Tab-separated table of C-alpha atoms in Angstrom:
chain	number	residue	atom	x	y	z
A	1	MET	CA	13.790	-44.565	35.596
A	2	THR	CA	15.932	-42.759	33.172
A	3	LEU	CA	17.454	-44.360	30.104
A	4	ARG	CA	21.042	-44.058	31.578
A	5	LYS	CA	19.963	-46.220	34.798
A	6	ARG	CA	18.170	-48.596	32.640
A	7	LEU	CA	21.271	-49.181	30.808
A	8	LEU	CA	23.398	-49.372	33.878
A	9	VAL	CA	21.055	-52.517	35.026
A	10	LEU	CA	21.267	-54.078	31.738
A	11	ASN	CA	25.163	-53.927	31.869
A	12	THR	CA	24.964	-55.455	35.362
A	13	THR	CA	22.796	-58.213	34.228
A	14	ILE	CA	25.198	-59.054	31.406
A	15	ILE	CA	28.209	-59.407	33.717
A	16	LEU	CA	26.160	-61.908	36.473
A	17	GLY	CA	25.182	-64.224	33.336
A	18	LEU	CA	27.359	-65.167	30.624
A	19	GLY	CA	24.593	-67.224	28.621
A	20	SER	CA	22.032	-64.348	28.666
A	21	ALA	CA	21.689	-62.194	25.618
A	22	PHE	CA	24.077	-58.657	25.635
A	23	SER	CA	22.214	-55.454	25.282
A	24	ILE	CA	24.387	-52.201	24.225
A	25	PRO	CA	25.267	-50.538	27.636
A	26	GLY	CA	26.299	-47.150	28.042
A	27	VAL	CA	29.831	-45.632	27.666
A	28	ASN	CA	31.504	-47.012	30.883
A	29	ALA	CA	35.214	-47.836	31.112
A	30	GLU	CA	34.321	-50.009	34.219
A	31	SER	CA	31.880	-51.850	32.221
A	32	ILE	CA	34.087	-52.679	28.883
A	33	ASN	CA	36.612	-53.529	31.413
A	34	LYS	CA	34.604	-56.433	33.043
A	35	LEU	CA	33.422	-57.284	29.521
A	36	GLU	CA	36.857	-57.784	28.280
A	37	ASN	CA	37.342	-59.838	31.097
A	38	GLN	CA	34.486	-61.871	30.365
A	39	LYS	CA	35.241	-62.437	26.916
A	40	SER	CA	38.790	-63.760	27.829
A	41	GLN	CA	37.256	-65.799	30.059
A	42	ILE	CA	35.076	-67.342	27.367
A	43	GLN	CA	38.093	-67.681	25.136
A	44	GLN	CA	40.149	-69.774	27.731
A	45	GLN	CA	36.813	-72.076	28.151
A	46	ARG	CA	36.707	-72.240	24.385
A	47	SER	CA	40.140	-72.891	23.907
A	48	SER	CA	39.986	-75.750	26.122
A	49	LEU	CA	37.032	-77.076	24.678
A	50	GLN	CA	38.454	-76.905	21.043
A	51	ALA	CA	41.547	-78.769	22.383
A	52	THR	CA	39.122	-81.705	23.673
A	53	LEU	CA	37.808	-81.480	20.042
A	54	ALA	CA	41.200	-81.486	18.269
A	55	GLU	CA	41.840	-84.882	20.536
A	56	ALA	CA	38.391	-86.304	19.748
A	57	ASP	CA	39.493	-85.656	16.122
A	58	LYS	CA	42.476	-87.609	16.566
A	59	GLU	CA	40.709	-90.219	18.140
A	60	LEU	CA	38.081	-90.538	15.103
A	61	VAL	CA	41.007	-90.569	12.456
A	62	SER	CA	42.758	-93.441	14.209
A	63	VAL	CA	39.516	-95.425	14.432
A	64	LEU	CA	38.574	-94.646	10.894
A	65	LYS	CA	42.150	-95.781	9.868
A	66	GLU	CA	41.721	-99.266	11.694
A	67	ILE	CA	38.642	-99.624	9.957
A	68	ALA	CA	40.230	-98.967	6.437
A	69	GLU	CA	42.931	-101.277	7.264
A	70	LEU	CA	40.764	-104.145	8.301
A	71	ASN	CA	38.602	-103.449	5.548
A	72	THR	CA	41.478	-103.979	3.167
A	73	LYS	CA	42.215	-107.086	4.995
A	74	ILE	CA	38.881	-108.746	4.983
A	75	SER	CA	38.929	-108.003	1.089
A	76	LYS	CA	42.073	-110.077	0.865
A	77	VAL	CA	40.729	-112.730	2.950
A	78	GLU	CA	37.583	-112.705	0.822
A	79	LYS	CA	39.267	-112.917	-2.620
A	80	ALA	CA	41.508	-115.819	-0.964
A	81	ILE	CA	38.251	-117.649	0.027
A	82	GLU	CA	36.751	-117.160	-3.156
A	83	ASP	CA	39.992	-118.700	-5.175
A	84	ASN	CA	40.136	-121.547	-2.658
A	85	ASN	CA	36.594	-121.990	-3.357
A	86	LYS	CA	37.609	-122.327	-6.962
A	87	LEU	CA	40.570	-124.974	-6.106
A	88	ILE	CA	37.989	-126.905	-4.062
A	89	ALA	CA	35.568	-126.726	-7.183
A	90	GLU	CA	38.508	-128.022	-9.314
A	91	THR	CA	39.717	-130.355	-7.050
A	92	GLN	CA	36.312	-131.730	-6.422
A	93	THR	CA	35.855	-132.333	-10.211
A	94	LYS	CA	39.321	-133.884	-10.295
A	95	ILE	CA	38.626	-136.428	-7.457
A	96	ALA	CA	35.261	-137.223	-9.391
A	97	SER	CA	37.166	-137.954	-12.591
A	98	THR	CA	39.499	-139.893	-10.753
A	99	LYS	CA	37.326	-141.815	-8.917
A	100	SER	CA	35.539	-142.787	-12.315
A	101	GLU	CA	39.104	-143.836	-13.633
A	102	VAL	CA	39.087	-146.353	-10.642
A	103	ASP	CA	35.498	-147.598	-11.290
A	104	GLN	CA	36.876	-148.354	-14.577
A	105	LEU	CA	39.786	-149.993	-13.327
A	106	LYS	CA	38.071	-152.146	-11.227
A	107	ALA	CA	35.931	-153.286	-14.348
A	108	GLU	CA	38.730	-153.910	-16.474
A	109	MET	CA	40.469	-155.603	-13.521
A	110	ALA	CA	37.610	-157.738	-13.558
A	111	ILE	CA	38.248	-159.186	-17.068
A	112	ILE	CA	42.127	-159.046	-16.225
A	113	GLU	CA	41.203	-161.382	-13.492
A	114	GLU	CA	39.247	-163.722	-15.470
A	115	ARG	CA	41.818	-163.802	-18.308
A	116	ILE	CA	44.097	-164.940	-15.817
A	117	GLU	CA	41.941	-167.594	-14.006
A	118	LYS	CA	41.356	-169.189	-17.588
A	119	ARG	CA	45.199	-169.233	-18.418
A	120	SER	CA	45.571	-170.734	-14.834
A	121	ALA	CA	43.162	-173.246	-15.622
A	122	ILE	CA	44.823	-174.086	-19.018
A	123	LEU	CA	48.253	-174.348	-17.719
A	124	LYS	CA	47.288	-176.510	-14.687
A	125	GLN	CA	45.460	-178.835	-17.282
A	126	ARG	CA	48.629	-179.089	-19.489
A	127	ALA	CA	50.932	-179.686	-16.559
A	128	GLN	CA	48.885	-182.513	-15.514
A	129	SER	CA	49.357	-184.208	-18.878
A	130	PHE	CA	53.170	-183.516	-18.828
A	131	GLN	CA	53.899	-183.898	-14.976
A	132	GLU	CA	54.884	-186.655	-12.743
A	133	SER	CA	53.511	-187.119	-9.441
A	134	GLY	CA	56.701	-184.887	-8.056
A	135	GLY	CA	55.085	-182.024	-9.487
A	136	THR	CA	57.766	-181.228	-12.317
A	137	VAL	CA	57.109	-181.080	-16.161
A	138	ALA	CA	58.429	-184.233	-17.332
A	139	TYR	CA	58.928	-183.305	-20.945
A	140	LEU	CA	61.978	-185.670	-21.531
A	141	ASP	CA	60.152	-188.467	-20.078
A	142	VAL	CA	57.672	-187.955	-22.842
A	143	LEU	CA	60.566	-187.808	-25.503
A	144	LEU	CA	62.186	-191.210	-24.040
A	145	GLY	CA	58.882	-193.006	-24.053
A	146	ALA	CA	58.483	-192.895	-27.990
A	147	SER	CA	57.711	-195.941	-29.631
A	148	SER	CA	59.358	-195.134	-32.917
A	149	PHE	CA	61.195	-192.084	-34.549
A	150	SER	CA	58.008	-191.238	-36.175
A	151	ASP	CA	56.299	-191.317	-32.707
A	152	PHE	CA	59.356	-189.590	-31.441
A	153	VAL	CA	59.284	-186.822	-34.119
A	154	ASP	CA	55.649	-186.140	-33.262
A	155	ARG	CA	56.179	-185.999	-29.463
A	156	VAL	CA	59.140	-183.491	-30.069
A	157	GLY	CA	56.987	-181.266	-32.027
A	158	ALA	CA	54.070	-181.559	-29.327
A	159	VAL	CA	56.343	-180.791	-26.422
A	160	THR	CA	57.484	-177.633	-28.681
A	161	THR	CA	54.404	-176.692	-29.243
A	162	PHE	CA	53.062	-176.932	-25.754
A	163	VAL	CA	56.689	-175.288	-24.387
A	164	GLN	CA	56.041	-172.085	-26.641
A	165	ALA	CA	52.378	-171.987	-25.969
A	166	ASP	CA	52.918	-172.206	-22.326
A	167	LYS	CA	55.514	-169.629	-22.105
A	168	GLN	CA	53.683	-167.293	-24.102
A	169	LEU	CA	50.685	-167.734	-21.699
A	170	LEU	CA	53.001	-167.048	-18.823
A	171	GLU	CA	54.007	-164.072	-20.295
A	172	GLU	CA	50.956	-162.596	-21.101
A	173	GLN	CA	49.771	-163.494	-17.481
A	174	GLU	CA	52.839	-161.400	-16.215
A	175	GLN	CA	52.093	-158.529	-18.785
A	176	ASP	CA	48.319	-158.405	-17.446
A	177	LYS	CA	49.603	-158.389	-13.855
A	178	LYS	CA	52.046	-156.057	-14.007
A	179	ALA	CA	49.888	-153.615	-15.914
A	180	PHE	CA	46.965	-153.968	-13.753
A	181	GLU	CA	49.056	-153.055	-10.807
A	182	GLU	CA	50.751	-149.985	-12.414
A	183	LYS	CA	47.797	-148.801	-13.408
A	184	LYS	CA	46.001	-149.568	-10.283
A	185	ALA	CA	48.854	-147.794	-8.118
A	186	ALA	CA	49.417	-144.769	-10.272
A	187	VAL	CA	45.316	-144.014	-10.249
A	188	GLU	CA	45.199	-144.534	-6.318
A	189	GLU	CA	48.173	-142.364	-5.965
A	190	GLU	CA	46.848	-139.428	-7.650
A	191	LEU	CA	43.512	-139.866	-5.867
A	192	ALA	CA	44.979	-139.829	-2.499
A	193	GLY	CA	46.801	-136.410	-3.653
A	194	LEU	CA	43.381	-134.987	-4.563
A	195	THR	CA	41.984	-136.011	-1.468
A	196	SER	CA	44.927	-134.819	0.512
A	197	MET	CA	44.674	-131.382	-1.352
A	198	MET	CA	40.770	-131.138	-0.435
A	199	THR	CA	41.547	-131.994	3.212
A	200	GLU	CA	43.880	-129.100	3.178
A	201	LEU	CA	41.330	-126.527	1.655
A	202	LYS	CA	38.595	-127.353	3.436
A	203	GLY	CA	40.431	-126.816	6.583
A	204	MET	CA	42.142	-123.524	5.141
A	205	GLN	CA	38.356	-122.340	4.184
A	206	SER	CA	37.205	-122.964	7.880
A	207	ILE	CA	40.248	-120.890	9.214
A	208	MET	CA	39.522	-118.063	6.786
A	209	GLU	CA	35.866	-117.908	7.312
A	210	GLU	CA	36.443	-117.806	10.993
A	211	GLN	CA	38.722	-115.040	10.680
A	212	LYS	CA	36.773	-113.179	8.374
A	213	GLN	CA	33.761	-113.424	11.275
A	214	GLN	CA	36.590	-112.002	13.727
A	215	ASN	CA	37.396	-108.994	11.666
A	216	SER	CA	34.051	-108.357	10.854
A	217	SER	CA	33.249	-108.392	14.516
A	218	LEU	CA	35.880	-105.998	15.742
A	219	ILE	CA	35.041	-103.716	12.570
A	220	GLN	CA	31.478	-103.676	14.210
A	221	GLN	CA	33.224	-102.632	17.583
A	222	LEU	CA	34.942	-99.940	15.706
A	223	LYS	CA	32.299	-98.692	14.286
A	224	GLU	CA	30.351	-98.270	17.406
A	225	LYS	CA	33.398	-96.321	18.738
A	226	GLU	CA	33.228	-93.954	15.833
A	227	ASN	CA	29.828	-93.366	16.323
A	228	SER	CA	30.483	-92.822	20.171
A	229	ILE	CA	33.152	-90.350	18.991
A	230	ALA	CA	31.240	-88.823	16.169
A	231	ASP	CA	28.371	-87.799	18.912
A	232	LYS	CA	30.736	-86.387	21.404
A	233	LYS	CA	32.286	-84.337	18.526
A	234	ALA	CA	28.641	-82.969	17.487
A	235	LYS	CA	27.916	-82.050	20.885
A	236	LEU	CA	31.488	-80.126	21.543
A	237	GLN	CA	31.236	-78.369	18.062
A	238	SER	CA	27.840	-76.960	19.504
A	239	GLU	CA	29.162	-75.921	22.582
A	240	ASP	CA	32.033	-74.376	20.582
A	241	VAL	CA	29.518	-72.252	18.594
A	242	LYS	CA	27.925	-71.266	21.685
A	243	TYR	CA	31.018	-70.039	22.926
A	244	ALA	CA	31.460	-67.999	19.720
A	245	SER	CA	28.374	-66.601	19.601
A	246	MET	CA	28.916	-65.007	23.334
A	247	ILE	CA	32.359	-63.808	22.354
A	248	ALA	CA	30.790	-62.043	19.363
A	249	GLN	CA	27.822	-60.662	21.256
A	250	ILE	CA	30.641	-59.330	24.092
A	251	GLU	CA	32.343	-57.770	21.005
A	252	GLN	CA	29.510	-56.233	19.847
A	253	SER	CA	28.421	-54.679	23.184
A	254	ILE	CA	32.021	-53.553	23.577
A	255	ALA	CA	32.034	-51.983	20.086
A	256	ALA	CA	28.743	-50.009	20.797
A	257	GLN	CA	30.428	-48.225	23.696
A	258	THR	CA	33.491	-47.204	21.998
A	259	ALA	CA	32.265	-46.619	18.119
A	260	PRO	CA	29.489	-45.233	16.477
A	261	ALA	CA	26.605	-47.358	15.901
A	262	VAL	CA	27.454	-48.335	12.443
A	263	GLN	CA	30.831	-49.536	13.037
A	264	SER	CA	29.051	-51.373	16.101
A	265	ALA	CA	26.868	-53.358	13.856
A	266	ALA	CA	30.025	-53.601	11.462
A	267	SER	CA	32.283	-55.511	14.137
A	268	ALA	CA	29.260	-57.864	15.334
A	269	SER	CA	28.892	-59.058	11.903
A	270	ALA	CA	32.512	-59.494	11.542
A	271	SER	CA	32.526	-61.144	14.748
A	272	ALA	CA	29.691	-63.454	14.023
A	273	GLY	CA	31.487	-64.430	10.586
A	274	SER	CA	34.359	-65.266	12.515
A	275	ALA	CA	32.120	-67.776	14.903
A	276	SER	CA	30.681	-69.438	12.109
A	277	ALA	CA	33.980	-69.948	10.265
A	278	SER	CA	35.395	-71.592	13.546
A	279	ALA	CA	32.194	-73.843	13.877
A	280	GLY	CA	32.980	-74.775	9.848
A	281	SER	CA	36.521	-75.555	10.438
A	282	ALA	CA	35.295	-77.704	13.271
A	283	SER	CA	32.935	-79.451	10.935
A	284	ALA	CA	35.792	-79.920	8.613
A	285	GLN	CA	37.737	-81.970	10.320
A	286	LYS	CA	35.309	-84.608	10.703
A	287	GLN	CA	35.896	-85.025	7.122
A	288	THR	CA	39.385	-85.948	6.993
A	289	PRO	CA	40.041	-89.298	5.723
A	290	ALA	CA	41.715	-92.103	7.288
A	291	ALA	CA	45.121	-92.796	6.031
A	292	GLN	CA	45.517	-95.848	3.750
A	293	LYS	CA	47.844	-98.688	4.812
A	294	ALA	CA	50.838	-98.766	2.158
A	295	LYS	CA	51.202	-101.869	0.605
A	296	GLY	CA	54.125	-104.181	0.236
A	297	SER	CA	56.232	-103.841	-2.589
A	298	ALA	CA	55.351	-105.900	-5.617
A	299	SER	CA	59.009	-105.640	-7.077
A	300	THR	CA	60.203	-109.163	-8.122
A	301	ALA	CA	63.262	-107.697	-9.941
A	302	PRO	CA	66.208	-110.204	-9.982
A	303	LYS	CA	68.584	-109.870	-7.142
A	304	PRO	CA	72.369	-110.339	-6.687
A	305	THR	CA	73.122	-113.912	-5.530
A	306	VAL	CA	74.830	-113.630	-2.224
A	307	ASN	CA	76.287	-116.122	0.358
A	308	GLY	CA	76.592	-116.807	4.083
A	309	SER	CA	75.453	-114.305	6.560
A	310	SER	CA	74.068	-111.678	4.076
A	311	ALA	CA	71.964	-114.465	2.344
A	312	ILE	CA	70.486	-115.584	5.607
A	313	SER	CA	69.782	-112.189	6.694
A	314	ILE	CA	67.808	-111.153	3.704
A	315	VAL	CA	66.106	-114.792	3.663
A	316	THR	CA	64.821	-114.376	7.255
A	317	THR	CA	64.077	-110.602	7.030
A	318	ALA	CA	62.231	-110.520	3.791
A	319	GLY	CA	58.816	-111.422	4.838
A	320	ASN	CA	58.793	-108.907	7.782
A	321	LYS	CA	56.864	-106.203	5.596
A	322	TYR	CA	53.807	-108.965	5.175
A	323	ILE	CA	53.665	-109.888	8.690
A	324	GLY	CA	50.103	-108.516	9.579
A	325	ASN	CA	49.438	-107.413	5.932
A	326	SER	CA	49.291	-110.789	4.068
A	327	VAL	CA	46.629	-113.765	3.541
A	328	TYR	CA	47.230	-117.388	3.191
A	329	VAL	CA	46.077	-118.589	-0.357
A	330	PHE	CA	46.720	-122.207	-1.587
A	331	GLY	CA	49.274	-121.958	-4.796
A	332	GLY	CA	49.791	-118.060	-3.692
A	333	GLY	CA	53.060	-116.160	-4.134
A	334	ARG	CA	53.941	-117.426	-7.765
A	335	ASN	CA	53.044	-114.032	-9.760
A	336	ALA	CA	53.596	-110.595	-9.444
A	337	TYR	CA	49.888	-110.277	-8.322
A	338	ASP	CA	49.785	-112.361	-5.275
A	339	ILE	CA	53.237	-111.155	-4.256
A	340	ALA	CA	52.139	-107.285	-4.203
A	341	ASN	CA	49.009	-108.034	-2.323
A	342	GLY	CA	50.606	-110.450	0.025
A	343	ARG	CA	48.890	-113.759	-1.042
A	344	PHE	CA	51.318	-116.500	-0.257
A	345	ASP	CA	50.852	-120.097	0.802
A	346	CYS	CA	53.728	-121.897	2.799
A	347	SER	CA	56.213	-123.242	-0.072
A	348	GLY	CA	55.461	-120.257	-2.259
A	349	PHE	CA	56.268	-117.830	0.327
A	350	VAL	CA	59.761	-119.825	1.172
A	351	HIS	CA	60.574	-119.766	-2.689
A	352	TRP	CA	59.920	-116.027	-2.830
A	353	ALA	CA	62.064	-115.196	0.484
A	354	PHE	CA	65.189	-117.322	-0.725
A	355	SER	CA	64.532	-115.531	-4.251
A	356	GLN	CA	65.175	-112.238	-2.565
A	357	ALA	CA	68.999	-113.437	-2.069
A	358	GLY	CA	69.073	-114.539	-5.578
A	359	ILE	CA	69.043	-118.259	-4.517
A	360	SER	CA	66.623	-120.645	-6.373
A	361	VAL	CA	64.725	-123.240	-4.567
A	362	GLY	CA	61.416	-125.113	-5.100
A	363	ALA	CA	58.007	-123.978	-4.832
A	364	SER	CA	56.641	-127.277	-3.370
A	365	THR	CA	57.293	-128.792	-0.066
A	366	ASP	CA	58.199	-132.027	-1.780
A	367	SER	CA	60.528	-130.305	-3.846
A	368	LEU	CA	62.070	-128.044	-0.825
A	369	LYS	CA	62.697	-131.096	1.353
A	370	PHE	CA	65.045	-132.437	-1.000
A	371	GLY	CA	66.365	-128.900	-1.762
A	372	GLY	CA	69.433	-128.775	0.260
A	373	ARG	CA	71.502	-130.638	3.000
A	374	GLN	CA	69.540	-132.498	5.461
A	375	VAL	CA	70.782	-131.785	9.256
A	376	SER	CA	69.846	-132.729	12.635
A	377	ALA	CA	67.314	-130.687	14.480
A	378	SER	CA	70.075	-130.039	17.099
A	379	GLU	CA	72.041	-128.352	14.526
A	380	MET	CA	69.446	-126.299	12.949
A	381	ARG	CA	70.108	-122.556	12.481
A	382	ALA	CA	68.482	-119.380	11.302
A	383	GLY	CA	67.910	-119.720	7.503
A	384	ASP	CA	67.278	-123.652	7.525
A	385	LEU	CA	63.961	-124.903	6.383
A	386	VAL	CA	61.679	-126.553	8.946
A	387	PHE	CA	58.731	-128.995	8.263
A	388	PHE	CA	56.073	-129.993	9.860
A	389	ASP	CA	53.365	-132.916	9.829
A	390	THR	CA	49.946	-130.893	9.337
A	391	TYR	CA	47.298	-132.682	6.893
A	392	LYS	CA	50.210	-134.897	5.445
A	393	ARG	CA	53.629	-135.506	5.897
A	394	ASP	CA	55.584	-132.393	5.352
A	395	GLY	CA	52.750	-130.961	4.744
A	396	HIS	CA	53.807	-127.346	6.034
A	397	VAL	CA	57.496	-125.612	5.573
A	398	GLY	CA	58.778	-122.402	6.988
A	399	ILE	CA	62.140	-120.523	7.861
A	400	TYR	CA	63.823	-120.889	11.157
A	401	LEU	CA	64.524	-117.746	12.660
A	402	GLY	CA	66.597	-118.906	15.892
A	403	GLY	CA	65.424	-119.152	19.435
A	404	GLY	CA	62.583	-121.545	18.668
A	405	LYS	CA	60.920	-119.248	16.147
A	406	PHE	CA	60.129	-119.404	12.429
A	407	ILE	CA	58.477	-117.331	9.982
A	408	GLY	CA	56.101	-118.816	7.330
A	409	SER	CA	52.731	-118.187	5.646
A	410	GLN	CA	50.125	-119.872	8.130
A	411	SER	CA	46.790	-120.757	6.874
A	412	SER	CA	45.292	-118.891	10.002
A	413	THR	CA	47.293	-115.744	9.797
A	414	GLY	CA	49.022	-115.418	6.609
A	415	VAL	CA	53.024	-114.427	6.909
A	416	ALA	CA	53.671	-114.517	10.754
A	417	VAL	CA	56.541	-115.406	12.960
A	418	ALA	CA	55.361	-118.562	15.029
A	419	ASN	CA	56.784	-120.417	18.056
A	420	MET	CA	57.706	-124.084	17.191
A	421	SER	CA	59.278	-124.598	20.776
A	422	SER	CA	55.421	-124.812	22.442
A	423	GLY	CA	51.931	-125.250	21.488
A	424	TYR	CA	50.442	-126.033	18.114
A	425	TRP	CA	53.631	-126.031	16.163
A	426	LYS	CA	55.994	-128.050	18.390
A	427	THR	CA	53.566	-131.053	18.239
A	428	LYS	CA	53.481	-130.835	14.235
A	429	PHE	CA	57.246	-130.398	13.982
A	430	ASN	CA	58.294	-133.792	12.509
A	431	GLY	CA	62.400	-133.176	12.962
A	432	ARG	CA	63.213	-132.649	9.387
A	433	VAL	CA	65.518	-129.477	8.789
A	434	VAL	CA	67.205	-128.971	5.371
A	435	ARG	CA	70.012	-126.197	4.913
A	436	VAL	CA	69.815	-124.453	1.486
A	437	ILE	CA	72.314	-121.775	2.813
A	438	GLU	CA	75.963	-123.058	3.936
């Protein structure tokens, strides 16, 4: 077989088998046209593959963004848990100290009670000496029963002494009882407050741990999705490299038939470089970092005081930027760091939201419930404060939005809009409504 026939056979082989290696055919217009058509088909297939690869890139970027946002949220939750653990430890120390005060008080009570009993015995003995059978102290009878003026003077002195002593004993008795009751009430009140705080902190801690586990589980799912997309991309990129190689070989074959050997080699080298660059570009797309979610503004600059509907609009919408981007922290929302990072408790959030309209309100549920005019639940409107009995009476507060909804910083969600017309919050709503904006 002649060399020309051998080349024609090889050229036919190229046309029939796309994936096989290409040999340099002879100068043949028909063969070149077929190679051009073959190249066009492969380029179309490669374009389709690259479109699929681009979609995989977008999907991967989206997953990475979700992972980054969840990691940011988990970091906030972990920081909140850390801060709440510190508060729990401090509260436990205070409770232990208060219990010690109670124990000390009980010992003092025993001493006071003993003094009271001794005084009672003395008063009883004296009363028996100066009483009639009717049970009243008959000091006049004692004086009238004197046998002489000297005896009368002696009796007057004795009665005066007894009266003064009895009066002093009674005064001491009352002072002891009053001091005892006041101290007991004060310590018990403090202990009740600390115990309530402990109950809330522990409940909140449990919710946050559950939220953290849910987020971690979601991140694991997203990681698995990320790995699946990465595998898909790797396979697509491998296919893209194959298509690039096939195109380069076709271009090399065409160049060999239309130009000198040197130019043919140069063309093949250029085509191979183009294929390599294309594959490198696809690989580089995988490195695109996930966009980070912008944090809420930390600005705490004073706002001009506004009234009426404008103030209500500001108060009810100020917290929207924190929805899904905040965390409940006991005592949070009272400094620039907490505000910048969306760390609020319920009363801290309400205090901040009203400050955005230039309105100063309290920063605790106890101060907020007396911070305006009490109205009935049937009269409540957007901007009113609504209270709920959670771990204690009026333990939670939010801002009514209308339509049975309120916005507040809930321990399980951070800042969120919740429904108080049904479910959990309906059962906790106690009917207290406070109007701050008239």
